[in-house]
Amino acid sequence: MPSEAQCAPTGATLAAFTACLGDASRVVVEQDGERMSAGQIRTLATAFAAELAPLAPARIAVHAVRADVTLAALIAAWETNSEVLLVREVYPVTDAFWTQHEVAALFDQQLKPLQQWPSAVRPTKPAVLLTTSGTTGKPKVAVHELEKLLGRVRTEQAGNRWFLSYHPASFAGLQVLLTAFCTRSELVAFAGMSAADLVARVLVAKPTHLSGTPTFWRALLLALTKETPLPLRQITLGGEAVDQSILDALRAAFPEARIIAIYASTEAGALFAVKDGRTGFPATWLREGIEGCELRIVDGVLQVRSPRAMRGYLGDATKRALTDDGWLITGDVVEVTGERVEFRGRVDNVINVGGGKVMPEQVEAALLEVPVVREVRVYGIKNPIAGDVLAADVVLAQAVTEAEARKAIFSALSARLEPYKVPRIYRFVDKISVNATGKKVRVNS
């Protein structure tokens, strides 16, 4: 178990969460250019709680595409002892989805009722329900207690200006929202915007604190100029494997900012933070734990036990995520290298190339070390003989011909990777597609 010295300070409490509504005039969220005060959020939450009263306690769903609405829904659910399922709208849902998960009512992004279903669920305590992305199958619904979601939210630093680059109904987005709210800081948010549009808004919003995926940060660095400086004091990365090239680029661009890599997931919750500017995490944490979490590696995959993990999935999927002795299987492939544990990729992203297993994240990290490469996505193209042929979409960082780029890439990768890990097909593109949570789209052709 972790020693006392290695456990982080206790995060925000439910009392601190509700107390943050006390200063009615304080600006909480700047949503799509409209500044919303704590008093306005309270009014929205009170009206929604009244709407829920005839059903409560109940399991309800909200199209949580706005930060202000998401926050009000959380407050109302807490006050009515209800469970609120935050919906991202990134995959099709049908009546069968709602009835399967015993949802009593669905509300739109203005908290107006859309539909009701018969439901016998009567929660005994409030909870926040989050969907997985659904990119590798049907989405699952993870159940979180609000108090555990607050477990890594620090309340020491107040008065910051956060920018929300994630979807508010994703785990990472919810963490940013709760952090800004509980630290009495201001959150700048925009609903339904592409990653490129959000990057443009960051340059205008001038946040002091910004969290995003490595893919988002590379896009921001590309757009950054001397005429558009950012007053960033804290940079956090999460949601994807963090490579050394993006850490180094951020340090060069923002030498005064704190740079923190966050390890978290919808299922595991907020686990730990790495602040030393290096990829992976210290191998000593496998023996000693960190921030209340226990870590171990089984068959090359990281497993965790955390006080901030989900209560479980709705339905019977929970037992497939846990080992017999209660450890959560993260699906992250890791490798111990010296005194460091390095992330290599995701089990569900593995590409089969002629019988060899390729982690696209590993190949991408190697590609990003090539000077002519700005951004990249590696994927497999189905082949009846080889299983998959490795391909890469590449955004160039320099004005070179495609022939010159191919030569530079092949020379660099051949020196670093086994032959079967070197992509054979290249597409040179202007941008890499990302999903609503800011991650690269990982669908093989």
PDB file of C-alpha atoms in Angstrom, residues 150-378:
ATOM      1  CA  LEU A 150     -13.956  15.074  -6.640  1.00  0.00           C
ATOM      2  CA  GLY A 151     -11.157  12.943  -5.170  1.00  0.00           C
ATOM      3  CA  ARG A 152      -8.276  14.499  -7.150  1.00  0.00           C
ATOM      4  CA  VAL A 153      -9.739  18.003  -7.465  1.00  0.00           C
ATOM      5  CA  ARG A 154      -7.411  20.349  -5.615  1.00  0.00           C
ATOM      6  CA  THR A 155      -8.933  23.485  -4.120  1.00  0.00           C
ATOM      7  CA  GLU A 156      -5.786  25.435  -3.211  1.00  0.00           C
ATOM      8  CA  GLN A 157      -5.526  27.504  -6.405  1.00  0.00           C
ATOM      9  CA  ALA A 158      -8.442  29.864  -6.999  1.00  0.00           C
ATOM     10  CA  GLY A 159      -9.202  32.508  -9.585  1.00  0.00           C
ATOM     11  CA  ASN A 160      -7.765  30.775 -12.642  1.00  0.00           C
ATOM     12  CA  ARG A 161      -9.179  30.803 -16.150  1.00  0.00           C
ATOM     13  CA  TRP A 162      -9.692  27.298 -17.510  1.00  0.00           C
ATOM     14  CA  PHE A 163     -10.541  26.339 -21.090  1.00  0.00           C
ATOM     15  CA  LEU A 164     -12.612  23.218 -21.829  1.00  0.00           C
ATOM     16  CA  SER A 165     -11.181  21.374 -24.838  1.00  0.00           C
ATOM     17  CA  TYR A 166     -12.915  18.079 -23.986  1.00  0.00           C
ATOM     18  CA  HIS A 167     -16.577  17.173 -24.291  1.00  0.00           C
ATOM     19  CA  PRO A 168     -18.215  18.012 -20.923  1.00  0.00           C
ATOM     20  CA  ALA A 169     -19.808  14.550 -20.732  1.00  0.00           C
ATOM     21  CA  SER A 170     -16.448  12.773 -21.071  1.00  0.00           C
ATOM     22  CA  PHE A 171     -14.524  11.843 -17.955  1.00  0.00           C
ATOM     23  CA  ALA A 172     -11.713  14.293 -18.751  1.00  0.00           C
ATOM     24  CA  GLY A 173     -14.173  17.081 -19.516  1.00  0.00           C
ATOM     25  CA  LEU A 174     -16.037  16.499 -16.280  1.00  0.00           C
ATOM     26  CA  GLN A 175     -12.778  16.640 -14.325  1.00  0.00           C
ATOM     27  CA  VAL A 176     -11.913  20.020 -15.855  1.00  0.00           C
ATOM     28  CA  LEU A 177     -15.426  21.339 -15.147  1.00  0.00           C
ATOM     29  CA  LEU A 178     -15.356  20.187 -11.509  1.00  0.00           C
ATOM     30  CA  THR A 179     -11.833  21.521 -11.003  1.00  0.00           C
ATOM     31  CA  ALA A 180     -12.720  24.974 -12.309  1.00  0.00           C
ATOM     32  CA  PHE A 181     -15.930  25.062 -10.264  1.00  0.00           C
ATOM     33  CA  CYS A 182     -14.451  23.825  -6.975  1.00  0.00           C
ATOM     34  CA  THR A 183     -11.446  26.144  -7.186  1.00  0.00           C
ATOM     35  CA  ARG A 184     -13.755  29.099  -7.774  1.00  0.00           C
ATOM     36  CA  SER A 185     -12.173  29.642 -11.156  1.00  0.00           C
ATOM     37  CA  GLU A 186     -13.781  30.582 -14.463  1.00  0.00           C
ATOM     38  CA  LEU A 187     -14.385  28.003 -17.194  1.00  0.00           C
ATOM     39  CA  VAL A 188     -14.529  28.966 -20.876  1.00  0.00           C
ATOM     40  CA  ALA A 189     -16.550  26.461 -22.926  1.00  0.00           C
ATOM     41  CA  PHE A 190     -18.027  26.101 -26.404  1.00  0.00           C
ATOM     42  CA  ALA A 191     -20.600  23.505 -27.456  1.00  0.00           C
ATOM     43  CA  GLY A 192     -20.387  21.393 -30.584  1.00  0.00           C
ATOM     44  CA  MET A 193     -17.162  22.830 -32.009  1.00  0.00           C
ATOM     45  CA  SER A 194     -14.495  20.931 -33.927  1.00  0.00           C
ATOM     46  CA  ALA A 195     -10.985  20.613 -32.541  1.00  0.00           C
ATOM     47  CA  ALA A 196      -9.736  23.178 -35.076  1.00  0.00           C
ATOM     48  CA  ASP A 197     -12.397  25.687 -33.991  1.00  0.00           C
ATOM     49  CA  LEU A 198     -11.562  25.110 -30.328  1.00  0.00           C
ATOM     50  CA  VAL A 199      -7.888  25.792 -31.023  1.00  0.00           C
ATOM     51  CA  ALA A 200      -8.855  29.119 -32.586  1.00  0.00           C
ATOM     52  CA  ARG A 201     -11.002  29.970 -29.539  1.00  0.00           C
ATOM     53  CA  VAL A 202      -8.127  29.201 -27.151  1.00  0.00           C
ATOM     54  CA  LEU A 203      -5.968  31.833 -28.836  1.00  0.00           C
ATOM     55  CA  VAL A 204      -8.694  34.429 -28.188  1.00  0.00           C
ATOM     56  CA  ALA A 205      -9.804  33.252 -24.712  1.00  0.00           C
ATOM     57  CA  LYS A 206      -6.276  33.492 -23.213  1.00  0.00           C
ATOM     58  CA  PRO A 207      -6.709  30.841 -20.491  1.00  0.00           C
ATOM     59  CA  THR A 208      -4.216  30.374 -17.676  1.00  0.00           C
ATOM     60  CA  HIS A 209      -4.988  26.640 -17.367  1.00  0.00           C
ATOM     61  CA  LEU A 210      -5.606  24.263 -20.256  1.00  0.00           C
ATOM     62  CA  SER A 211      -6.018  20.496 -20.478  1.00  0.00           C
ATOM     63  CA  GLY A 212      -6.109  18.528 -23.711  1.00  0.00           C
ATOM     64  CA  THR A 213      -5.014  15.402 -25.546  1.00  0.00           C
ATOM     65  CA  PRO A 214      -1.534  15.329 -27.119  1.00  0.00           C
ATOM     66  CA  THR A 215      -3.302  15.570 -30.489  1.00  0.00           C
ATOM     67  CA  PHE A 216      -5.044  18.768 -29.386  1.00  0.00           C
ATOM     68  CA  TRP A 217      -1.797  20.246 -28.072  1.00  0.00           C
ATOM     69  CA  ARG A 218       0.027  19.592 -31.348  1.00  0.00           C
ATOM     70  CA  ALA A 219      -2.741  21.392 -33.223  1.00  0.00           C
ATOM     71  CA  LEU A 220      -2.505  24.317 -30.803  1.00  0.00           C
ATOM     72  CA  LEU A 221       1.276  24.571 -31.134  1.00  0.00           C
ATOM     73  CA  LEU A 222       0.903  24.640 -34.912  1.00  0.00           C
ATOM     74  CA  ALA A 223      -1.526  27.576 -34.647  1.00  0.00           C
ATOM     75  CA  LEU A 224       0.496  29.475 -32.050  1.00  0.00           C
ATOM     76  CA  THR A 225       2.419  32.546 -33.228  1.00  0.00           C
ATOM     77  CA  LYS A 226       4.379  35.352 -31.604  1.00  0.00           C
ATOM     78  CA  GLU A 227       1.352  37.569 -32.179  1.00  0.00           C
ATOM     79  CA  THR A 228      -0.932  35.190 -30.222  1.00  0.00           C
ATOM     80  CA  PRO A 229       0.907  34.391 -26.980  1.00  0.00           C
ATOM     81  CA  LEU A 230      -0.904  32.483 -24.247  1.00  0.00           C
ATOM     82  CA  PRO A 231      -0.537  33.260 -20.511  1.00  0.00           C
ATOM     83  CA  LEU A 232      -0.525  29.571 -19.600  1.00  0.00           C
ATOM     84  CA  ARG A 233       0.521  28.713 -16.058  1.00  0.00           C
ATOM     85  CA  GLN A 234      -0.564  25.065 -16.146  1.00  0.00           C
ATOM     86  CA  ILE A 235      -0.660  22.550 -18.988  1.00  0.00           C
ATOM     87  CA  THR A 236      -2.190  19.106 -18.531  1.00  0.00           C
ATOM     88  CA  LEU A 237      -2.240  16.241 -21.005  1.00  0.00           C
ATOM     89  CA  GLY A 238      -4.442  13.173 -20.972  1.00  0.00           C
ATOM     90  CA  GLY A 239      -6.721  10.904 -22.957  1.00  0.00           C
ATOM     91  CA  GLU A 240      -3.964   9.475 -25.194  1.00  0.00           C
ATOM     92  CA  ALA A 241      -0.454   8.120 -24.800  1.00  0.00           C
ATOM     93  CA  VAL A 242       1.917  11.022 -24.147  1.00  0.00           C
ATOM     94  CA  ASP A 243       5.105  10.988 -26.248  1.00  0.00           C
ATOM     95  CA  GLN A 244       8.340  12.758 -25.393  1.00  0.00           C
ATOM     96  CA  SER A 245       8.212  14.992 -28.470  1.00  0.00           C
ATOM     97  CA  ILE A 246       5.037  16.763 -27.319  1.00  0.00           C
ATOM     98  CA  LEU A 247       6.357  17.180 -23.762  1.00  0.00           C
ATOM     99  CA  ASP A 248       9.556  18.735 -25.100  1.00  0.00           C
ATOM    100  CA  ALA A 249       7.675  20.976 -27.542  1.00  0.00           C
ATOM    101  CA  LEU A 250       5.394  22.273 -24.785  1.00  0.00           C
ATOM    102  CA  ARG A 251       8.336  22.953 -22.483  1.00  0.00           C
ATOM    103  CA  ALA A 252      10.030  24.938 -25.247  1.00  0.00           C
ATOM    104  CA  ALA A 253       6.876  26.924 -26.041  1.00  0.00           C
ATOM    105  CA  PHE A 254       5.821  27.550 -22.424  1.00  0.00           C
ATOM    106  CA  PRO A 255       8.977  27.477 -20.261  1.00  0.00           C
ATOM    107  CA  GLU A 256       7.229  28.952 -17.202  1.00  0.00           C
ATOM    108  CA  ALA A 257       4.175  26.667 -17.175  1.00  0.00           C
ATOM    109  CA  ARG A 258       3.694  23.547 -15.066  1.00  0.00           C
ATOM    110  CA  ILE A 259       3.330  20.534 -17.377  1.00  0.00           C
ATOM    111  CA  ILE A 260       1.377  17.605 -15.956  1.00  0.00           C
ATOM    112  CA  ALA A 261       0.481  14.298 -17.606  1.00  0.00           C
ATOM    113  CA  ILE A 262      -2.743  12.929 -16.097  1.00  0.00           C
ATOM    114  CA  TYR A 263      -3.500   9.219 -16.099  1.00  0.00           C
ATOM    115  CA  ALA A 264      -7.240   8.578 -15.862  1.00  0.00           C
ATOM    116  CA  SER A 265     -10.067   6.776 -17.622  1.00  0.00           C
ATOM    117  CA  THR A 266     -13.843   6.539 -17.551  1.00  0.00           C
ATOM    118  CA  GLU A 267     -13.595   3.273 -15.614  1.00  0.00           C
ATOM    119  CA  ALA A 268     -10.554   3.828 -13.393  1.00  0.00           C
ATOM    120  CA  GLY A 269     -11.325   7.447 -12.558  1.00  0.00           C
ATOM    121  CA  ALA A 270      -8.528   9.925 -11.859  1.00  0.00           C
ATOM    122  CA  LEU A 271      -5.507   7.848 -10.858  1.00  0.00           C
ATOM    123  CA  PHE A 272      -2.280   9.865 -10.749  1.00  0.00           C
ATOM    124  CA  ALA A 273      -0.304  12.723 -12.267  1.00  0.00           C
ATOM    125  CA  VAL A 274       3.247  12.726 -13.659  1.00  0.00           C
ATOM    126  CA  LYS A 275       5.049  16.057 -13.319  1.00  0.00           C
ATOM    127  CA  ASP A 276       8.697  15.358 -14.185  1.00  0.00           C
ATOM    128  CA  GLY A 277       8.462  16.057 -17.924  1.00  0.00           C
ATOM    129  CA  ARG A 278       9.112  12.440 -18.920  1.00  0.00           C
ATOM    130  CA  THR A 279       6.860   9.839 -20.517  1.00  0.00           C
ATOM    131  CA  GLY A 280       5.455   6.982 -18.477  1.00  0.00           C
ATOM    132  CA  PHE A 281       5.827   6.878 -14.694  1.00  0.00           C
ATOM    133  CA  PRO A 282       8.430   5.771 -12.094  1.00  0.00           C
ATOM    134  CA  ALA A 283       8.666   1.995 -11.710  1.00  0.00           C
ATOM    135  CA  THR A 284       8.803   2.452  -7.923  1.00  0.00           C
ATOM    136  CA  TRP A 285       5.087   3.218  -8.032  1.00  0.00           C
ATOM    137  CA  LEU A 286       4.490  -0.457  -8.869  1.00  0.00           C
ATOM    138  CA  ARG A 287       5.864  -1.353  -5.450  1.00  0.00           C
ATOM    139  CA  GLU A 288       4.810   1.637  -3.390  1.00  0.00           C
ATOM    140  CA  GLY A 289       1.640   2.935  -5.054  1.00  0.00           C
ATOM    141  CA  ILE A 290       0.799   6.570  -5.707  1.00  0.00           C
ATOM    142  CA  GLU A 291      -1.974   8.942  -4.608  1.00  0.00           C
ATOM    143  CA  GLY A 292      -3.924   6.151  -2.922  1.00  0.00           C
ATOM    144  CA  CYS A 293      -3.683   3.816  -5.952  1.00  0.00           C
ATOM    145  CA  GLU A 294      -2.089   0.388  -6.298  1.00  0.00           C
ATOM    146  CA  LEU A 295      -0.546  -0.567  -9.647  1.00  0.00           C
ATOM    147  CA  ARG A 296       0.609  -3.858 -11.129  1.00  0.00           C
ATOM    148  CA  ILE A 297       1.409  -5.346 -14.546  1.00  0.00           C
ATOM    149  CA  VAL A 298      -0.045  -8.693 -15.637  1.00  0.00           C
ATOM    150  CA  ASP A 299       0.777 -10.104 -19.092  1.00  0.00           C
ATOM    151  CA  GLY A 300       2.030  -6.686 -20.164  1.00  0.00           C
ATOM    152  CA  VAL A 301      -1.212  -4.887 -19.245  1.00  0.00           C
ATOM    153  CA  LEU A 302      -1.551  -2.353 -16.422  1.00  0.00           C
ATOM    154  CA  GLN A 303      -4.025  -3.209 -13.667  1.00  0.00           C
ATOM    155  CA  VAL A 304      -5.069  -0.811 -10.899  1.00  0.00           C
ATOM    156  CA  ARG A 305      -6.937  -0.585  -7.621  1.00  0.00           C
ATOM    157  CA  SER A 306      -8.082   2.925  -6.809  1.00  0.00           C
ATOM    158  CA  PRO A 307     -10.349   4.623  -4.274  1.00  0.00           C
ATOM    159  CA  ARG A 308     -11.589   6.815  -7.150  1.00  0.00           C
ATOM    160  CA  ALA A 309     -12.641   4.068  -9.567  1.00  0.00           C
ATOM    161  CA  MET A 310     -16.170   3.635 -10.884  1.00  0.00           C
ATOM    162  CA  ARG A 311     -18.693   1.760  -8.793  1.00  0.00           C
ATOM    163  CA  GLY A 312     -19.167  -0.492 -11.818  1.00  0.00           C
ATOM    164  CA  TYR A 313     -20.869  -0.676 -15.199  1.00  0.00           C
ATOM    165  CA  LEU A 314     -24.622  -0.839 -15.573  1.00  0.00           C
ATOM    166  CA  GLY A 315     -25.492  -4.408 -16.476  1.00  0.00           C
ATOM    167  CA  ASP A 316     -23.097  -7.364 -16.269  1.00  0.00           C
ATOM    168  CA  ALA A 317     -20.055  -5.820 -17.976  1.00  0.00           C
ATOM    169  CA  THR A 318     -18.308  -5.006 -14.675  1.00  0.00           C
ATOM    170  CA  LYS A 319     -17.096  -8.539 -14.063  1.00  0.00           C
ATOM    171  CA  ARG A 320     -15.339  -8.547 -17.451  1.00  0.00           C
ATOM    172  CA  ALA A 321     -13.374  -5.421 -16.424  1.00  0.00           C
ATOM    173  CA  LEU A 322     -12.204  -6.850 -13.091  1.00  0.00           C
ATOM    174  CA  THR A 323      -9.892  -9.686 -12.141  1.00  0.00           C
ATOM    175  CA  ASP A 324     -10.997 -12.320  -9.663  1.00  0.00           C
ATOM    176  CA  ASP A 325      -9.114 -10.487  -6.905  1.00  0.00           C
ATOM    177  CA  GLY A 326     -10.731  -7.128  -7.687  1.00  0.00           C
ATOM    178  CA  TRP A 327      -8.166  -5.301  -9.837  1.00  0.00           C
ATOM    179  CA  LEU A 328      -9.376  -3.176 -12.759  1.00  0.00           C
ATOM    180  CA  ILE A 329      -7.910  -4.183 -16.133  1.00  0.00           C
ATOM    181  CA  THR A 330      -7.084  -0.875 -17.826  1.00  0.00           C
ATOM    182  CA  GLY A 331      -6.358  -2.246 -21.308  1.00  0.00           C
ATOM    183  CA  ASP A 332      -3.126  -0.208 -21.432  1.00  0.00           C
ATOM    184  CA  VAL A 333      -0.077  -2.107 -22.658  1.00  0.00           C
ATOM    185  CA  VAL A 334       2.997  -1.077 -20.654  1.00  0.00           C
ATOM    186  CA  GLU A 335       6.659  -2.034 -20.471  1.00  0.00           C
ATOM    187  CA  VAL A 336       9.209  -1.604 -17.682  1.00  0.00           C
ATOM    188  CA  THR A 337      12.331   0.037 -19.058  1.00  0.00           C
ATOM    189  CA  GLY A 338      14.964   0.535 -16.384  1.00  0.00           C
ATOM    190  CA  GLU A 339      13.392   2.643 -13.627  1.00  0.00           C
ATOM    191  CA  ARG A 340      10.467   3.717 -15.791  1.00  0.00           C
ATOM    192  CA  VAL A 341       7.152   2.202 -16.862  1.00  0.00           C
ATOM    193  CA  GLU A 342       6.334   3.247 -20.423  1.00  0.00           C
ATOM    194  CA  PHE A 343       2.910   3.157 -22.082  1.00  0.00           C
ATOM    195  CA  ARG A 344       3.027   1.334 -25.427  1.00  0.00           C
ATOM    196  CA  GLY A 345      -0.612   1.491 -26.509  1.00  0.00           C
ATOM    197  CA  ARG A 346      -4.050  -0.006 -26.045  1.00  0.00           C
ATOM    198  CA  VAL A 347      -4.905  -3.690 -26.252  1.00  0.00           C
ATOM    199  CA  ASP A 348      -7.909  -2.895 -28.443  1.00  0.00           C
ATOM    200  CA  ASN A 349      -5.735  -0.878 -30.887  1.00  0.00           C
ATOM    201  CA  VAL A 350      -3.322  -3.712 -31.752  1.00  0.00           C
ATOM    202  CA  ILE A 351      -2.817  -4.209 -35.501  1.00  0.00           C
ATOM    203  CA  ASN A 352      -1.918  -7.672 -36.876  1.00  0.00           C
ATOM    204  CA  VAL A 353       0.776  -7.310 -39.559  1.00  0.00           C
ATOM    205  CA  GLY A 354       1.862 -10.656 -40.991  1.00  0.00           C
ATOM    206  CA  GLY A 355       1.508 -12.321 -37.595  1.00  0.00           C
ATOM    207  CA  GLY A 356       3.322  -9.512 -35.771  1.00  0.00           C
ATOM    208  CA  LYS A 357       1.498  -7.353 -33.245  1.00  0.00           C
ATOM    209  CA  VAL A 358       1.894  -3.617 -33.809  1.00  0.00           C
ATOM    210  CA  MET A 359       0.930  -0.903 -31.351  1.00  0.00           C
ATOM    211  CA  PRO A 360       0.041   2.142 -33.505  1.00  0.00           C
ATOM    212  CA  GLU A 361       0.953   4.487 -30.651  1.00  0.00           C
ATOM    213  CA  GLN A 362       4.540   3.177 -30.654  1.00  0.00           C
ATOM    214  CA  VAL A 363       4.903   3.771 -34.393  1.00  0.00           C
ATOM    215  CA  GLU A 364       3.341   7.227 -34.067  1.00  0.00           C
ATOM    216  CA  ALA A 365       5.805   8.171 -31.324  1.00  0.00           C
ATOM    217  CA  ALA A 366       8.678   7.179 -33.618  1.00  0.00           C
ATOM    218  CA  LEU A 367       7.193   9.124 -36.532  1.00  0.00           C
ATOM    219  CA  LEU A 368       6.778  12.233 -34.404  1.00  0.00           C
ATOM    220  CA  GLU A 369      10.533  12.232 -33.789  1.00  0.00           C
ATOM    221  CA  VAL A 370      11.119  12.732 -37.525  1.00  0.00           C
ATOM    222  CA  PRO A 371      11.691  16.467 -38.160  1.00  0.00           C
ATOM    223  CA  VAL A 372       9.461  16.618 -41.248  1.00  0.00           C
ATOM    224  CA  VAL A 373       6.452  15.172 -39.344  1.00  0.00           C
ATOM    225  CA  ARG A 374       4.029  17.407 -37.436  1.00  0.00           C
ATOM    226  CA  GLU A 375       1.180  14.961 -36.696  1.00  0.00           C
ATOM    227  CA  VAL A 376       0.350  11.387 -37.627  1.00  0.00           C
ATOM    228  CA  ARG A 377      -2.187   8.586 -37.331  1.00  0.00           C
ATOM    229  CA  VAL A 378      -1.155   4.960 -37.871  1.00  0.00           C
TER     230      VAL A 378
END
